[in-house]
Structure formats: C-alpha cells, structure tokens
XYZ file of N, CA and C in Angstrom:
396
model
N 14.546 4.177 -2.541
C 14.343 2.745 -2.674
C 12.807 2.823 -2.492
N 12.096 1.940 -3.328
C 10.467 1.787 -4.008
C 10.463 0.378 -3.380
N 8.988 0.142 -3.212
C 8.560 -1.004 -2.956
C 7.065 -0.814 -3.757
N 6.807 -2.319 -4.339
C 5.477 -2.848 -4.900
C 4.531 -2.921 -3.978
N 3.221 -2.664 -4.051
C 2.434 -3.020 -2.834
C 1.095 -3.528 -3.476
N 0.543 -4.338 -3.319
C -0.829 -4.881 -3.712
C -1.772 -4.579 -2.805
N -2.652 -3.375 -3.611
C -3.733 -3.126 -2.742
C -5.312 -3.429 -3.683
N -5.878 -3.792 -3.168
C -7.257 -3.944 -3.473
C -7.965 -2.735 -4.102
N -8.418 -2.999 -5.510
C -9.389 -1.833 -6.087
C -10.098 -0.868 -5.406
N -10.963 -1.266 -4.436
C -11.856 -0.359 -3.809
C -10.535 0.350 -2.735
N -9.763 0.006 -2.495
C -8.966 0.937 -1.502
C -8.135 1.856 -2.421
N -7.728 1.415 -3.560
C -6.840 2.260 -4.688
C -7.950 3.440 -4.777
N -9.123 3.281 -4.896
C -10.188 4.206 -5.609
C -10.115 5.142 -4.113
N -10.025 4.599 -3.186
C -10.198 5.569 -1.637
C -8.829 6.704 -1.681
N -7.811 5.956 -2.237
C -6.441 6.465 -2.094
C -6.496 7.889 -2.934
N -6.748 7.534 -4.555
C -6.754 8.480 -5.429
C -8.106 9.567 -5.054
N -9.226 9.210 -4.601
C -10.278 10.300 -4.016
C -9.714 11.153 -3.138
N -8.583 10.554 -1.990
C -8.226 11.559 -1.111
C -8.691 11.247 0.223
N -9.416 9.955 0.357
C -10.071 9.537 1.573
C -9.642 8.754 2.636
N -8.322 8.131 1.293
C -7.638 7.199 2.628
C -6.282 7.515 2.547
N -5.764 8.205 3.513
C -4.535 8.602 3.566
C -3.378 7.822 4.299
N -3.880 6.606 4.708
C -3.144 5.207 4.900
C -3.138 4.133 4.868
N -2.041 3.300 4.451
C -1.991 2.159 4.283
C -1.867 1.420 5.170
N -2.488 0.338 5.530
C -2.293 -0.544 6.828
C -1.813 -1.798 6.238
N -0.885 -2.399 6.913
C -0.051 -3.717 6.935
C 0.380 -4.478 8.248
N 0.114 -5.668 8.128
C 0.406 -6.344 9.412
C 2.184 -6.576 9.588
N 2.735 -6.424 8.543
C 4.152 -6.632 8.451
C 4.663 -5.296 7.510
N 6.118 -5.029 7.811
C 6.560 -3.985 7.115
C 7.711 -4.446 6.535
N 8.400 -3.590 5.593
C 9.749 -3.891 5.011
C 10.879 -3.334 6.241
N 12.045 -4.177 6.089
C 12.966 -3.720 6.899
C 13.783 -2.749 6.582
N 13.910 -2.471 5.428
C 15.072 -1.398 4.862
C 14.358 -0.165 4.758
N 15.017 0.829 5.772
C 14.360 1.979 6.195
C 14.955 3.099 5.102
N 15.562 2.988 3.862
C 15.387 3.578 2.862
C 13.973 3.263 1.985
N 13.471 2.685 2.012
C 12.351 2.785 1.234
C 11.359 4.099 1.806
N 11.100 4.751 0.502
C 10.548 6.266 0.635
C 9.424 6.186 -0.205
N 8.987 5.372 -1.313
C 7.826 5.444 -2.083
C 7.242 4.155 -2.132
N 6.057 3.982 -2.559
C 5.245 2.703 -2.892
C 4.928 3.012 -4.498
N 4.666 1.742 -5.344
C 4.379 1.526 -6.235
C 3.070 0.936 -5.998
N 1.819 1.283 -6.573
C 0.600 0.826 -6.434
C 0.278 -0.323 -7.496
N 0.184 -1.937 -7.043
C -0.638 -2.427 -7.780
C -2.025 -2.696 -7.485
N -3.067 -2.331 -8.312
C -4.008 -2.822 -8.132
C -4.543 -4.063 -8.566
N -4.945 -4.874 -7.427
C -5.121 -6.419 -7.486
C -6.436 -6.488 -8.573
N -6.622 -7.791 -8.958
C -7.524 -8.198 -9.793
C -9.230 -7.936 -9.206
N -9.797 -7.498 -10.020
C -9.848 -7.801 -11.680
C -9.066 -6.488 -12.352
N -8.703 -5.379 -11.653
C -8.001 -4.419 -12.426
C -6.619 -5.405 -12.884
N -5.719 -5.402 -12.050
C -4.637 -6.151 -12.395
C -3.274 -5.295 -13.322
N -3.472 -4.378 -12.767
C -2.489 -2.788 -13.237
C -1.660 -2.420 -12.037
N -0.213 -1.728 -12.668
C 0.403 -0.625 -11.792
C -0.385 0.666 -12.001
N -0.885 1.153 -11.245
C -1.511 2.484 -11.426
C -1.210 3.795 -10.874
N -0.443 3.754 -9.922
C 0.272 5.283 -9.568
C 1.479 4.580 -8.514
N 1.724 5.674 -7.937
C 2.538 5.360 -6.788
C 2.473 6.995 -5.683
N 2.917 6.611 -4.709
C 2.928 7.621 -3.311
C 4.215 7.753 -2.692
N 4.696 8.963 -2.252
C 5.501 8.875 -1.063
C 5.441 8.597 0.291
N 6.161 8.072 1.053
C 5.736 7.652 2.326
C 6.044 8.910 3.261
N 4.973 9.708 4.079
C 5.050 10.537 4.708
C 5.996 10.095 6.068
N 5.188 9.264 6.450
C 6.177 8.632 7.928
C 5.343 7.208 7.775
N 5.891 6.576 8.948
C 5.774 4.939 9.022
C 5.308 5.115 10.402
N 3.646 4.615 10.982
C 3.338 4.473 11.907
C 3.715 2.901 12.539
N 4.251 2.846 13.978
C 3.805 1.244 14.290
C 3.306 1.302 15.908
N 2.383 0.475 16.288
C 1.987 0.680 17.700
C 0.891 -0.327 17.715
N 0.130 -0.678 18.662
C -0.835 -1.512 18.726
C -2.001 -1.100 17.674
N -2.606 -2.180 17.262
C -3.681 -1.899 16.323
C -5.018 -0.668 17.038
N -4.869 -0.688 18.309
C -6.052 -0.116 18.725
C -5.322 1.738 18.875
N -4.275 1.727 19.097
C -3.679 3.035 18.949
C -3.432 3.582 17.526
N -3.225 2.597 16.649
C -3.096 2.848 15.303
C -4.063 3.687 14.957
N -5.320 2.846 15.006
C -6.462 2.993 14.873
C -7.265 4.550 15.158
N -6.850 4.958 16.545
C -7.094 6.218 17.307
C -6.421 7.158 16.199
N -5.168 6.862 15.978
C -4.392 8.011 15.462
C -4.684 8.205 14.101
N -5.462 7.387 13.223
C -5.665 7.126 12.075
C -7.076 7.369 11.221
N -7.969 7.124 11.976
C -9.216 6.493 11.952
C -9.841 7.927 10.915
N -9.493 8.859 10.991
C -10.159 10.409 10.326
C -10.016 9.992 9.017
N -8.883 9.267 8.474
C -8.086 9.236 7.313
C -8.169 8.067 6.761
N -8.948 6.936 7.360
C -8.403 5.434 7.236
C -8.976 4.843 5.711
N -10.113 5.606 5.319
C -10.623 5.383 4.060
C -11.254 3.909 4.169
N -11.367 3.275 5.181
C -12.054 1.840 5.819
C -12.895 1.861 6.620
N -13.820 0.944 6.883
C -14.527 0.881 8.403
C -13.894 -0.026 9.519
N -14.034 0.448 10.600
C -13.688 -0.070 11.748
C -13.671 -1.231 11.640
N -14.897 -2.278 11.043
C -15.006 -3.638 11.138
C -13.930 -4.234 10.472
N -13.584 -3.686 9.247
C -12.778 -4.116 8.044
C -11.498 -4.144 8.960
N -10.896 -3.134 9.500
C -9.774 -2.864 10.361
C -9.369 -3.988 11.431
N -10.503 -3.941 12.160
C -10.436 -5.049 13.477
C -10.398 -6.445 12.704
N -10.988 -6.714 11.935
C -10.867 -8.066 10.909
C -9.462 -7.997 10.658
N -8.892 -7.443 9.907
C -7.813 -7.307 9.153
C -6.444 -7.426 10.488
N -6.674 -6.619 11.500
C -5.718 -7.234 12.400
C -5.866 -7.783 13.742
N -6.863 -8.526 13.218
C -7.573 -9.473 14.446
C -6.235 -10.570 14.905
N -6.363 -10.720 16.237
C -5.215 -11.596 16.874
C -3.920 -10.999 16.596
N -3.510 -9.537 16.391
C -2.393 -9.129 16.441
C -1.987 -8.170 17.506
N -1.049 -7.819 17.963
C -0.805 -6.634 18.865
C 0.221 -5.831 18.252
N 0.547 -5.838 16.952
C 1.179 -5.060 16.353
C 0.738 -4.489 14.984
N 0.598 -3.127 14.658
C 0.263 -2.388 13.479
C 0.965 -1.875 12.696
N 1.010 -1.362 11.620
C 1.823 -0.506 10.955
C 0.735 0.402 10.062
N 1.005 1.579 9.937
C 0.530 2.410 8.950
C 1.227 3.450 8.154
N 1.340 3.098 6.869
C 2.196 4.357 5.812
C 1.269 4.982 5.670
N 1.934 6.424 5.913
C 1.024 7.691 6.130
C 1.416 8.287 4.548
N 0.522 8.338 3.315
C 0.575 8.409 2.230
C 0.966 10.118 1.895
N 1.872 10.285 1.292
C 2.427 11.948 1.192
C 1.953 12.199 -0.471
N 3.143 12.278 -1.208
C 2.727 12.888 -2.713
C 2.347 11.772 -3.484
N 1.010 11.935 -4.139
C 0.426 10.670 -4.563
C 0.379 11.336 -6.336
N 0.459 10.111 -7.161
C 0.868 10.461 -8.491
C -0.030 9.070 -9.130
N -1.057 9.562 -10.086
C -1.712 8.333 -10.606
C -1.395 8.555 -12.286
N -1.124 7.013 -12.519
C -0.634 6.942 -13.764
C -1.576 7.299 -15.087
N -0.933 7.863 -15.983
C -2.272 8.278 -16.747
C -2.553 7.170 -17.791
N -1.366 6.254 -17.906
C -1.536 5.058 -18.300
C -1.104 3.901 -17.724
N -1.855 3.158 -16.968
C -1.596 1.859 -16.317
C -0.770 0.885 -16.919
N -0.061 0.240 -16.109
C 1.229 -0.882 -16.478
C 0.500 -1.800 -16.406
N 0.556 -2.922 -17.507
C 0.390 -4.138 -17.323
C 1.671 -4.870 -16.961
N 1.912 -5.135 -15.802
C 3.100 -6.015 -15.403
C 3.391 -7.390 -16.143
N 2.072 -7.707 -16.513
C 1.759 -9.288 -17.052
C 2.648 -9.337 -18.473
N 2.403 -8.022 -19.159
C 3.268 -8.109 -20.250
C 4.539 -7.630 -20.147
N 5.032 -7.021 -19.104
C 6.345 -6.656 -19.147
C 7.188 -8.033 -18.643
N 6.675 -8.803 -17.710
C 7.604 -9.427 -16.793
C 7.128 -11.062 -16.863
N 7.803 -11.720 -17.417
C 7.241 -13.131 -17.514
C 7.428 -13.809 -16.476
N 6.087 -14.542 -16.304
C 5.649 -15.287 -15.040
C 5.429 -14.025 -13.581
N 5.158 -12.753 -14.175
C 4.740 -11.866 -13.011
C 3.865 -12.548 -11.705
N 3.907 -12.203 -10.461
C 3.396 -12.599 -9.510
C 3.112 -11.752 -8.457
N 2.007 -10.856 -8.319
C 1.953 -9.818 -7.645
C 2.289 -10.166 -6.268
N 3.043 -9.322 -5.467
C 3.494 -9.733 -3.786
C 2.265 -9.775 -3.225
N 2.744 -10.810 -2.272
C 1.821 -11.208 -1.077
C 1.648 -9.999 -0.575
N 2.875 -9.423 0.414
C 3.060 -8.347 1.124
C 3.508 -7.187 0.674
N 4.743 -7.086 0.218
C 5.717 -6.301 -0.728
C 6.546 -6.587 -1.584
N 7.361 -6.066 -2.587
C 8.379 -6.200 -3.059
C 9.368 -5.232 -3.314
N 10.889 -5.168 -3.297
C 11.285 -4.160 -3.268
C 11.584 -4.078 -4.640
N 11.607 -2.767 -5.305
C 11.885 -2.329 -6.413
C 13.056 -1.634 -6.749
N 14.191 -1.682 -7.251
C 15.324 -1.273 -7.625
C 15.318 -0.238 -8.718
N 16.073 0.752 -8.786
C 15.997 1.900 -9.613
C 16.102 1.604 -11.376
N 16.432 -0.063 -11.674
C 16.423 -0.174 -12.774
C 15.442 -0.941 -13.142
N 14.004 -1.078 -12.136
C 13.131 -1.870 -12.603
C 12.183 -1.672 -13.872
N 11.808 -2.552 -14.384
C 11.176 -2.019 -15.710
C 9.636 -1.685 -15.196
N 9.173 -2.050 -14.025
C 8.032 -1.457 -13.545
C 7.825 -0.107 -13.062
N 9.105 0.797 -12.966
C 8.968 1.901 -12.549
C 9.719 2.929 -13.336
N 10.286 2.519 -14.405
C 11.002 3.351 -15.694
C 9.956 3.421 -17.059
N 8.807 3.309 -16.696
C 8.032 3.198 -18.101
C 7.439 4.657 -18.334
C-alpha cells in the first residue's frame, strides 16, 4: 500500500539530491502494510513529483531519533527541534528506493477538489494518482 505525503519543496530537493534520507513525522499511519510514499511537493510547486520505498520506520524520542539520523537528515537541528517542540515521540521514515517522475503530476487537473493531505492520505492500487 502507498501513502501520499505533502513535503515542502526544499526538502523534496534534498531528497532527490540524496542528502535527506529520512522523512520526519509527528504522527504516522496505522496500517503496517504501507511500503511506499508518493511525494506531493507543496506550493509553489503543487505537483506529485516522485515516490520512494520505506526501508524502515523509526520511532523513539525526538532526541534519540535525531542522534540516530542526523548524518542523513537533510535539515538543520534548529528546524528539527522546532518541528518536534513539546513532543515526546518522533517518527522517521527511512527513504529507500527513490523514483523521480519525468513528468510531475498535477493532481488539481486529475481530481476535482483535490486537497493536499495535512499529514498523509492512503492510496489504493486503483488511485489515479499512482497509475499514470
């Protein structure tokens, strides 16, 4: 199963450059069958630009997750600390096999009333977003 994640363009760029090997989240999907992520690059890009397999999901305190992942975080410690401020649990999706789409997908043209997910959205095998 795949999920659609909204990721800021500057972080998408770091992912495709190979500098960001972890995607951090405050909360995570409950379905353990999720094996890959479809990347929606938020505005001003506003396109689905690629996908990656999930090598593993790490869960721990924000401090421990940072210690375990900082070498391949692709973000600053300041940004990380602000993101997880007042949280006692953090998640990190390790980015596995990565595919950048040759032609980004405009979901606004494919789906009437498309709204990017605030956290994530499950995609089934018949989703128009993953079968183009």
